[in-house]
Each structure stands twice: as C-alpha cells, then as structure tokens.
XYZ file of N, CA, C and O in Angstrom:
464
model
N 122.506 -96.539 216.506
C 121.249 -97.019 217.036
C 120.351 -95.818 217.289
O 120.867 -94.818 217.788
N 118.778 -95.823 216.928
C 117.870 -94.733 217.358
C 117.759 -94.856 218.932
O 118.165 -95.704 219.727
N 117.028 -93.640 219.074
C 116.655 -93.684 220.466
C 115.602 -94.381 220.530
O 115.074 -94.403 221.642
N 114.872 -95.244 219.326
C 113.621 -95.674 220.204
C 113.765 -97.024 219.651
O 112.681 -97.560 219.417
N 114.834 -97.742 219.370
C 115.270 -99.407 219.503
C 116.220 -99.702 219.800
O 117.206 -99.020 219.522
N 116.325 -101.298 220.758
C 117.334 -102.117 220.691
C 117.658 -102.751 219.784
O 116.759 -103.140 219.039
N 118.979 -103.092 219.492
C 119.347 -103.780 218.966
C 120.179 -105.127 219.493
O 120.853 -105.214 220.520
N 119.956 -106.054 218.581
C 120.657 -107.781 219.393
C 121.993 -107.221 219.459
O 122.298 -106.219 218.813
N 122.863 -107.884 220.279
C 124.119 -107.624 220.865
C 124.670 -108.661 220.096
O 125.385 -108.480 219.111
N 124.336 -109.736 220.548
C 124.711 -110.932 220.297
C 123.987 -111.917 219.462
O 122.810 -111.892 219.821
N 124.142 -112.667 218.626
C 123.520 -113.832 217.570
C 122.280 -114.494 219.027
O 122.480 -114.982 220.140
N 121.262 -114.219 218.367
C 119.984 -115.265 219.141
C 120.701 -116.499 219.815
O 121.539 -116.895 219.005
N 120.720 -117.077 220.666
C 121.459 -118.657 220.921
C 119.752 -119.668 220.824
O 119.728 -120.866 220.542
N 118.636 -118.928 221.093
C 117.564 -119.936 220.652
C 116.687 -119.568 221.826
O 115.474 -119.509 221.626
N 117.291 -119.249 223.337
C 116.327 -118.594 224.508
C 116.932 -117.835 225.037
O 116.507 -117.778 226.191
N 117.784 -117.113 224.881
C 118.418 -115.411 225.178
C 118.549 -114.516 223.912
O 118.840 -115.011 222.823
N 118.396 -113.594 224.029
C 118.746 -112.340 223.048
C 118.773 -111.298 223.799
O 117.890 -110.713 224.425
N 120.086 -111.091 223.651
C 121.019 -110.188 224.519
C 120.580 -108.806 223.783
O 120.370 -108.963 222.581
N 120.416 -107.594 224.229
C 120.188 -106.290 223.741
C 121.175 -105.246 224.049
O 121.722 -105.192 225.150
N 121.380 -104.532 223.230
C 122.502 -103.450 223.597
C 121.846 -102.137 223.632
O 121.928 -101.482 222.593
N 121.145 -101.569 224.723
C 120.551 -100.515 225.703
C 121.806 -99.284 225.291
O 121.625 -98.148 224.854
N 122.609 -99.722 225.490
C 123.745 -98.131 225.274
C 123.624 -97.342 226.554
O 124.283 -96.324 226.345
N 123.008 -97.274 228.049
C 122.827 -96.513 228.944
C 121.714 -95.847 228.288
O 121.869 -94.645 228.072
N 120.911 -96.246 228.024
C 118.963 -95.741 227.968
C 119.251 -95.321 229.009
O 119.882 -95.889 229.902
N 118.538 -93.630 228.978
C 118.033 -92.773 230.398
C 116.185 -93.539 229.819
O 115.559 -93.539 228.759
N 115.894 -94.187 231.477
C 114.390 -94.179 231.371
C 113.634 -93.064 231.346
O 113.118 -92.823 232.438
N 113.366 -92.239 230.417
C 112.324 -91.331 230.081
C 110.556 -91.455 229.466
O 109.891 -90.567 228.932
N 110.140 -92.964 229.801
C 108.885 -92.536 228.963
C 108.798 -93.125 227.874
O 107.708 -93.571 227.518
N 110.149 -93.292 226.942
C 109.957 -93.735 225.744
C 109.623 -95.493 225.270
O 110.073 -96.460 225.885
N 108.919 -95.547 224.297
C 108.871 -96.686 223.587
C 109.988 -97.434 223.029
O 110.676 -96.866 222.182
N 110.213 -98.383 223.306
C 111.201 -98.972 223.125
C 111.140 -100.315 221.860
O 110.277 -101.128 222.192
N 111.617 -100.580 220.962
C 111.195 -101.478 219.855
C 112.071 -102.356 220.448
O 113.073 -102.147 221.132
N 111.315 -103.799 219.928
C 112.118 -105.141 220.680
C 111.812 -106.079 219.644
O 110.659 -106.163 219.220
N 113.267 -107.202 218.941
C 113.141 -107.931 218.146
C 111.805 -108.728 218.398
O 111.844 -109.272 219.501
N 110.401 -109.007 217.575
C 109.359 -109.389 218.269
C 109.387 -110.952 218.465
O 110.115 -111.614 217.726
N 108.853 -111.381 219.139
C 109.151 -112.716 219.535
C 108.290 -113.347 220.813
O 107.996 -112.406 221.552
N 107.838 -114.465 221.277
C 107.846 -114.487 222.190
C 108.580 -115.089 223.483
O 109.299 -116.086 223.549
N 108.340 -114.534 224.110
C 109.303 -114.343 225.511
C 109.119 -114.751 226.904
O 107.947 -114.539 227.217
N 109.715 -115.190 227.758
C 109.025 -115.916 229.423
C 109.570 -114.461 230.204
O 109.032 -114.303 231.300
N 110.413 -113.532 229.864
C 111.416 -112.578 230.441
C 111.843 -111.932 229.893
O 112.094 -112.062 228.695
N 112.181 -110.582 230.889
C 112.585 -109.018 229.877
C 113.689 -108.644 231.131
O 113.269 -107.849 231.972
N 114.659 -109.015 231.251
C 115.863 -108.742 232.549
C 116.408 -107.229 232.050
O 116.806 -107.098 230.893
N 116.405 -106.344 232.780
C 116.759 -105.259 232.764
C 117.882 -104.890 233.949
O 117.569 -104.856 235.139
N 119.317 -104.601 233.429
C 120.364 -103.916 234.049
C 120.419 -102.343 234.680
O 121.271 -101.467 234.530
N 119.343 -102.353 235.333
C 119.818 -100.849 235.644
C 120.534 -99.566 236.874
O 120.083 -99.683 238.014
N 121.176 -98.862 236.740
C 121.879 -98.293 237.187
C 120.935 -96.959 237.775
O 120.507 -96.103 237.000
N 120.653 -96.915 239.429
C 119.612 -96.113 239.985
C 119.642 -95.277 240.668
O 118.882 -95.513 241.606
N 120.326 -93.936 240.805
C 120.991 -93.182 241.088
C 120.373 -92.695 242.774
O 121.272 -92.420 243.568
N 119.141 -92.606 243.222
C 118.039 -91.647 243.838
C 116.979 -93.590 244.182
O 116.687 -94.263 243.194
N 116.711 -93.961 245.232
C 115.409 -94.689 245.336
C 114.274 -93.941 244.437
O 114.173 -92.842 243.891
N 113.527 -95.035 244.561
C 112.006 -94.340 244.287
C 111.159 -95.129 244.796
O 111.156 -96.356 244.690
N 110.264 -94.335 245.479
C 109.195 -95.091 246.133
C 108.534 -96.150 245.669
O 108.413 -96.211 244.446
N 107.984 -97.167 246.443
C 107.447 -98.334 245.170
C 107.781 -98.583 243.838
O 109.008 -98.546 243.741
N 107.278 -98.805 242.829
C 107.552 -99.474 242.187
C 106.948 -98.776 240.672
O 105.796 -98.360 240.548
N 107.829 -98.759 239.750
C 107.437 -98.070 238.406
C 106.755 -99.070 237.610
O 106.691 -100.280 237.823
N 106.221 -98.350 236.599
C 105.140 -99.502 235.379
C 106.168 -99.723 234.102
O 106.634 -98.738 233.530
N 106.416 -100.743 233.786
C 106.602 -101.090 232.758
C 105.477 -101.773 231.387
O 104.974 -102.893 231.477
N 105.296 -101.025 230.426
C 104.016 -101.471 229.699
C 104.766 -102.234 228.115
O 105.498 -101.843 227.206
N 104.297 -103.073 228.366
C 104.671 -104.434 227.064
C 103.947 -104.166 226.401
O 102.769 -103.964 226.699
N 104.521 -104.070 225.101
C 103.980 -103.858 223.761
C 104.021 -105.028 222.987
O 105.025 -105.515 222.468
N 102.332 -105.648 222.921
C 102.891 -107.062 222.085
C 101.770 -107.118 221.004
O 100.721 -106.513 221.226
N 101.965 -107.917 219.672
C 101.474 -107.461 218.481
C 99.450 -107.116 218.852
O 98.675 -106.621 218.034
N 99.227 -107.402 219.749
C 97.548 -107.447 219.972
C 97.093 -107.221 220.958
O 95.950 -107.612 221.195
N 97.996 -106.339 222.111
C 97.782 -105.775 223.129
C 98.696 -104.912 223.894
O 99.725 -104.522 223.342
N 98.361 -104.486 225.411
C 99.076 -103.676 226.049
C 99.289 -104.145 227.534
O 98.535 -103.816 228.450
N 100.096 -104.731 227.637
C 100.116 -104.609 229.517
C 100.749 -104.221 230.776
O 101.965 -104.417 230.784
N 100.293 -103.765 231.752
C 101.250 -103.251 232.702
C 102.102 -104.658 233.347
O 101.778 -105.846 233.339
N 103.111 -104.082 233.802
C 104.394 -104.759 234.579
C 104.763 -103.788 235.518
O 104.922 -102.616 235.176
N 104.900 -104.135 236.572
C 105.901 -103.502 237.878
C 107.292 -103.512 237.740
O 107.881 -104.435 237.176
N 107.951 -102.366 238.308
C 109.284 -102.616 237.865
C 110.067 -101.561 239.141
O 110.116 -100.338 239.007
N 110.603 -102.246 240.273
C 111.198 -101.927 241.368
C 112.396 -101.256 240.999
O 112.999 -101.679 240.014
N 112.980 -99.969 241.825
C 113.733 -99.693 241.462
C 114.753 -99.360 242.864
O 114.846 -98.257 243.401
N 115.069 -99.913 243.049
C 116.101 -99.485 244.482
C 117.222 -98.533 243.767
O 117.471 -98.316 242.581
N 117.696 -98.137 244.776
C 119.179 -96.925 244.477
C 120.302 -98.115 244.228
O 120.263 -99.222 244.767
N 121.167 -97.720 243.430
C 122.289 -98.555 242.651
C 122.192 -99.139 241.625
O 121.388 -98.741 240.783
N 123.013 -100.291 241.393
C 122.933 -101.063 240.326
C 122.459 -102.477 240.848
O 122.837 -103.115 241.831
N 121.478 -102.780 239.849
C 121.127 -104.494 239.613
C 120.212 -104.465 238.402
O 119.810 -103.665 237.557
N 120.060 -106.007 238.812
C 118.894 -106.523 237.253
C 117.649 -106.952 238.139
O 117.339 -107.310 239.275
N 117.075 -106.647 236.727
C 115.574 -106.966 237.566
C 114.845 -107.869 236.507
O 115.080 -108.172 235.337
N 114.312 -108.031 236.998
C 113.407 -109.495 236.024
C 111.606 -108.820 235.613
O 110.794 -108.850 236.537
N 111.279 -108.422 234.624
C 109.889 -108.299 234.237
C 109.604 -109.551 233.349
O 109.952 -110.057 232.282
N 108.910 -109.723 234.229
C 107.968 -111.265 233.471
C 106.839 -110.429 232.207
O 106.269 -109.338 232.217
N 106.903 -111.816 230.978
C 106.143 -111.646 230.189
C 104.978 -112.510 230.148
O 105.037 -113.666 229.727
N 104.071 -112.041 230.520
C 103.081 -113.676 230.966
C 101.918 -113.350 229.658
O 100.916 -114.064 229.688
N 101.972 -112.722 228.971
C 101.099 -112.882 227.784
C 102.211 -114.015 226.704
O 103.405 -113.885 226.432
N 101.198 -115.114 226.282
C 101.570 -115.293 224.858
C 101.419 -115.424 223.841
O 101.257 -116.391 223.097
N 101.487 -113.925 223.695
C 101.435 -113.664 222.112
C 103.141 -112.782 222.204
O 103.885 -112.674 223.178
N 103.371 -112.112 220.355
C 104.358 -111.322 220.226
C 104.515 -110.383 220.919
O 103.548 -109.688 221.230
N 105.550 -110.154 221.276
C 106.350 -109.326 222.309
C 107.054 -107.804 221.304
O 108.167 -108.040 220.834
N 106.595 -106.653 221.050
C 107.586 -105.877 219.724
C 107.596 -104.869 220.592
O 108.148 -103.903 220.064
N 107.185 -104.603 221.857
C 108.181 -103.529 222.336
C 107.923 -103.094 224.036
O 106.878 -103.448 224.581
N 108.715 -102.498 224.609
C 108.172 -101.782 225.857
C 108.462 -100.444 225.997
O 109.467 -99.887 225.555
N 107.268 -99.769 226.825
C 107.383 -98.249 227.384
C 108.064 -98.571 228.964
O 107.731 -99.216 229.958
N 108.997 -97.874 228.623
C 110.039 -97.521 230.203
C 109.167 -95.906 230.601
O 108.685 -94.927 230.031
N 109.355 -96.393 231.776
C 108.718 -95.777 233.028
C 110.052 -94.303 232.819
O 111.261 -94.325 232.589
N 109.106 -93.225 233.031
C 109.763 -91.862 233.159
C 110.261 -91.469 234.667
O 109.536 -90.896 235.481
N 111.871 -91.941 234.957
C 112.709 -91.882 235.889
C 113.925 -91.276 235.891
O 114.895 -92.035 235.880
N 114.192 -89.716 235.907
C 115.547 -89.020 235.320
C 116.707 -89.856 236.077
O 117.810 -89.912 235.534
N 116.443 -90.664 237.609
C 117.617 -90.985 237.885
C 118.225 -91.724 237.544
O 119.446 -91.677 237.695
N 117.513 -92.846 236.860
C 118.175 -94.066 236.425
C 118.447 -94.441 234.692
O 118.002 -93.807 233.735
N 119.408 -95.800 234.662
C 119.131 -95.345 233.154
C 119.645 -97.174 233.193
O 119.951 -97.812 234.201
N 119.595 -97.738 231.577
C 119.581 -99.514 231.791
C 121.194 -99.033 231.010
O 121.685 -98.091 230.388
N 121.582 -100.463 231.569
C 123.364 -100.807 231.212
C 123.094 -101.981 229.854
O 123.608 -102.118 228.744
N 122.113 -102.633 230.545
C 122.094 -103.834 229.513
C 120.797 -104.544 229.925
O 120.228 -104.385 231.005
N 120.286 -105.582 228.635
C 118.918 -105.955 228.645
C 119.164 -107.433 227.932
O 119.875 -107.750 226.979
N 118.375 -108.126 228.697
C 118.116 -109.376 227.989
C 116.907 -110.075 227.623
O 116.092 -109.948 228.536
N 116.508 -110.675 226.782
C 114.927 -111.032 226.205
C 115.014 -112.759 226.887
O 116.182 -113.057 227.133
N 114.189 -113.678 227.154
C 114.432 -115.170 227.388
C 113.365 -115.542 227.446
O 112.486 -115.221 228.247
N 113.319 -116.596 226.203
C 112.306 -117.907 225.776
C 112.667 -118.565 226.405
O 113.791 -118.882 226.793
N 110.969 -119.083 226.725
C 111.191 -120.188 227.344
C 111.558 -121.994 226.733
O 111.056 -122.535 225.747
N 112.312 -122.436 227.455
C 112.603 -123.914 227.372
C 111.847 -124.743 225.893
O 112.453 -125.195 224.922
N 110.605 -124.738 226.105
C 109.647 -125.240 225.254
C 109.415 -124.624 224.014
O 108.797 -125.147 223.087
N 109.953 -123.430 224.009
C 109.665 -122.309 222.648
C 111.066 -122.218 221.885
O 111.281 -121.496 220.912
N 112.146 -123.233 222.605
C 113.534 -122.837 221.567
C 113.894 -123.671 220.430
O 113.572 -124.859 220.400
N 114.540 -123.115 219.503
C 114.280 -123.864 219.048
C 115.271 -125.294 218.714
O 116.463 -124.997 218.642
N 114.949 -126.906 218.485
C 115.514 -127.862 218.877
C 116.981 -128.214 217.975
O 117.673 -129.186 218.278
C-alpha cells in the first residue's frame, strides 16, 4: 500500500467499507478514498499526548473542499467525522499530529444510498 491511499479491507457489504490504515502516523497527508458517497468517515485512532481542542479534517470530494473537526483525546477510540456534502467523497487531508496515528477506518452510506 502507498503512503497516500487506503485500501478496502473488506468486500463493500453496500453501507460500510472497511479501510486498512496500516497505523497512518497523522502527518498532513492526503489521503485517497474509494470515491463514493458517504453519511461517515469513523476513524480508529490511537493518541499518545492530548491536544488541545480539536484538529481539522478536510474532505476531498470530486467538486470541492471542506473542513471537519476532529477531537482528539489521549488514548485510543473512534471518532465519527460526518460527511454532510453530497457529492463524491475521493479523499481526506489528516490533520498534522506526531502523537497519534489511525488503527483502522471505516467509510458508511447511508440507508437510502445502498444498494437494494
């Protein structure tokens, strides 16, 4: 795998697509994402150091750019970045944080967008 995509883990089931992160250190980088659209971007990450408020996560989708907040407490959990644009979803910039890094990532369509 490059450093600047995920790849599916697991076969699409129709509203998850599981991603295999490999322990991404959040540095900054662009991240490529099967494009699609999406209700959710759940991120596993492992947070060594707090950090004050809250980092930007910026969605890369085929016809725009947007910021997302993205909390980071010390330890491990998942966090939920909502995708509230809909249009295509093909990638995100992770926030430049040496302490932390993601375990695992999941993409999720919504209900109405899977397919029947």
């Amino acid at each position: 795998m490059s450093a600047d995509e995920w790849v599916a883990a697991a076969p699409d089931d129709g509203r998850r697509v599981p991603l295999r992160p490999d322990a991404v250190p959040l540095a900054g980088q662009l991240m490529s994402l099967p494009p699609g659209r999406y209700d959710w971007l759940y991120l596993r990450i492992d947070q060594t150091a707090p950090q004050p408020g809250a980092e930007t996560v910026w969605l890369h989708y085929a016809d725009a750019v947007d910021p997302e907040t993205l909390p980071l407490p010390a330890g491990r959990g998942t966090h939920r970045v909502p995708v509230t644009r809909r249009a295509v979803l093909t990638g995100v910039r992770l926030p430049d944080v040496p302490t932390a890094r993601i375990l695992a990532a999941t993409l999720v369509t919504s209900d109405s967008e899977a397919p029947r």
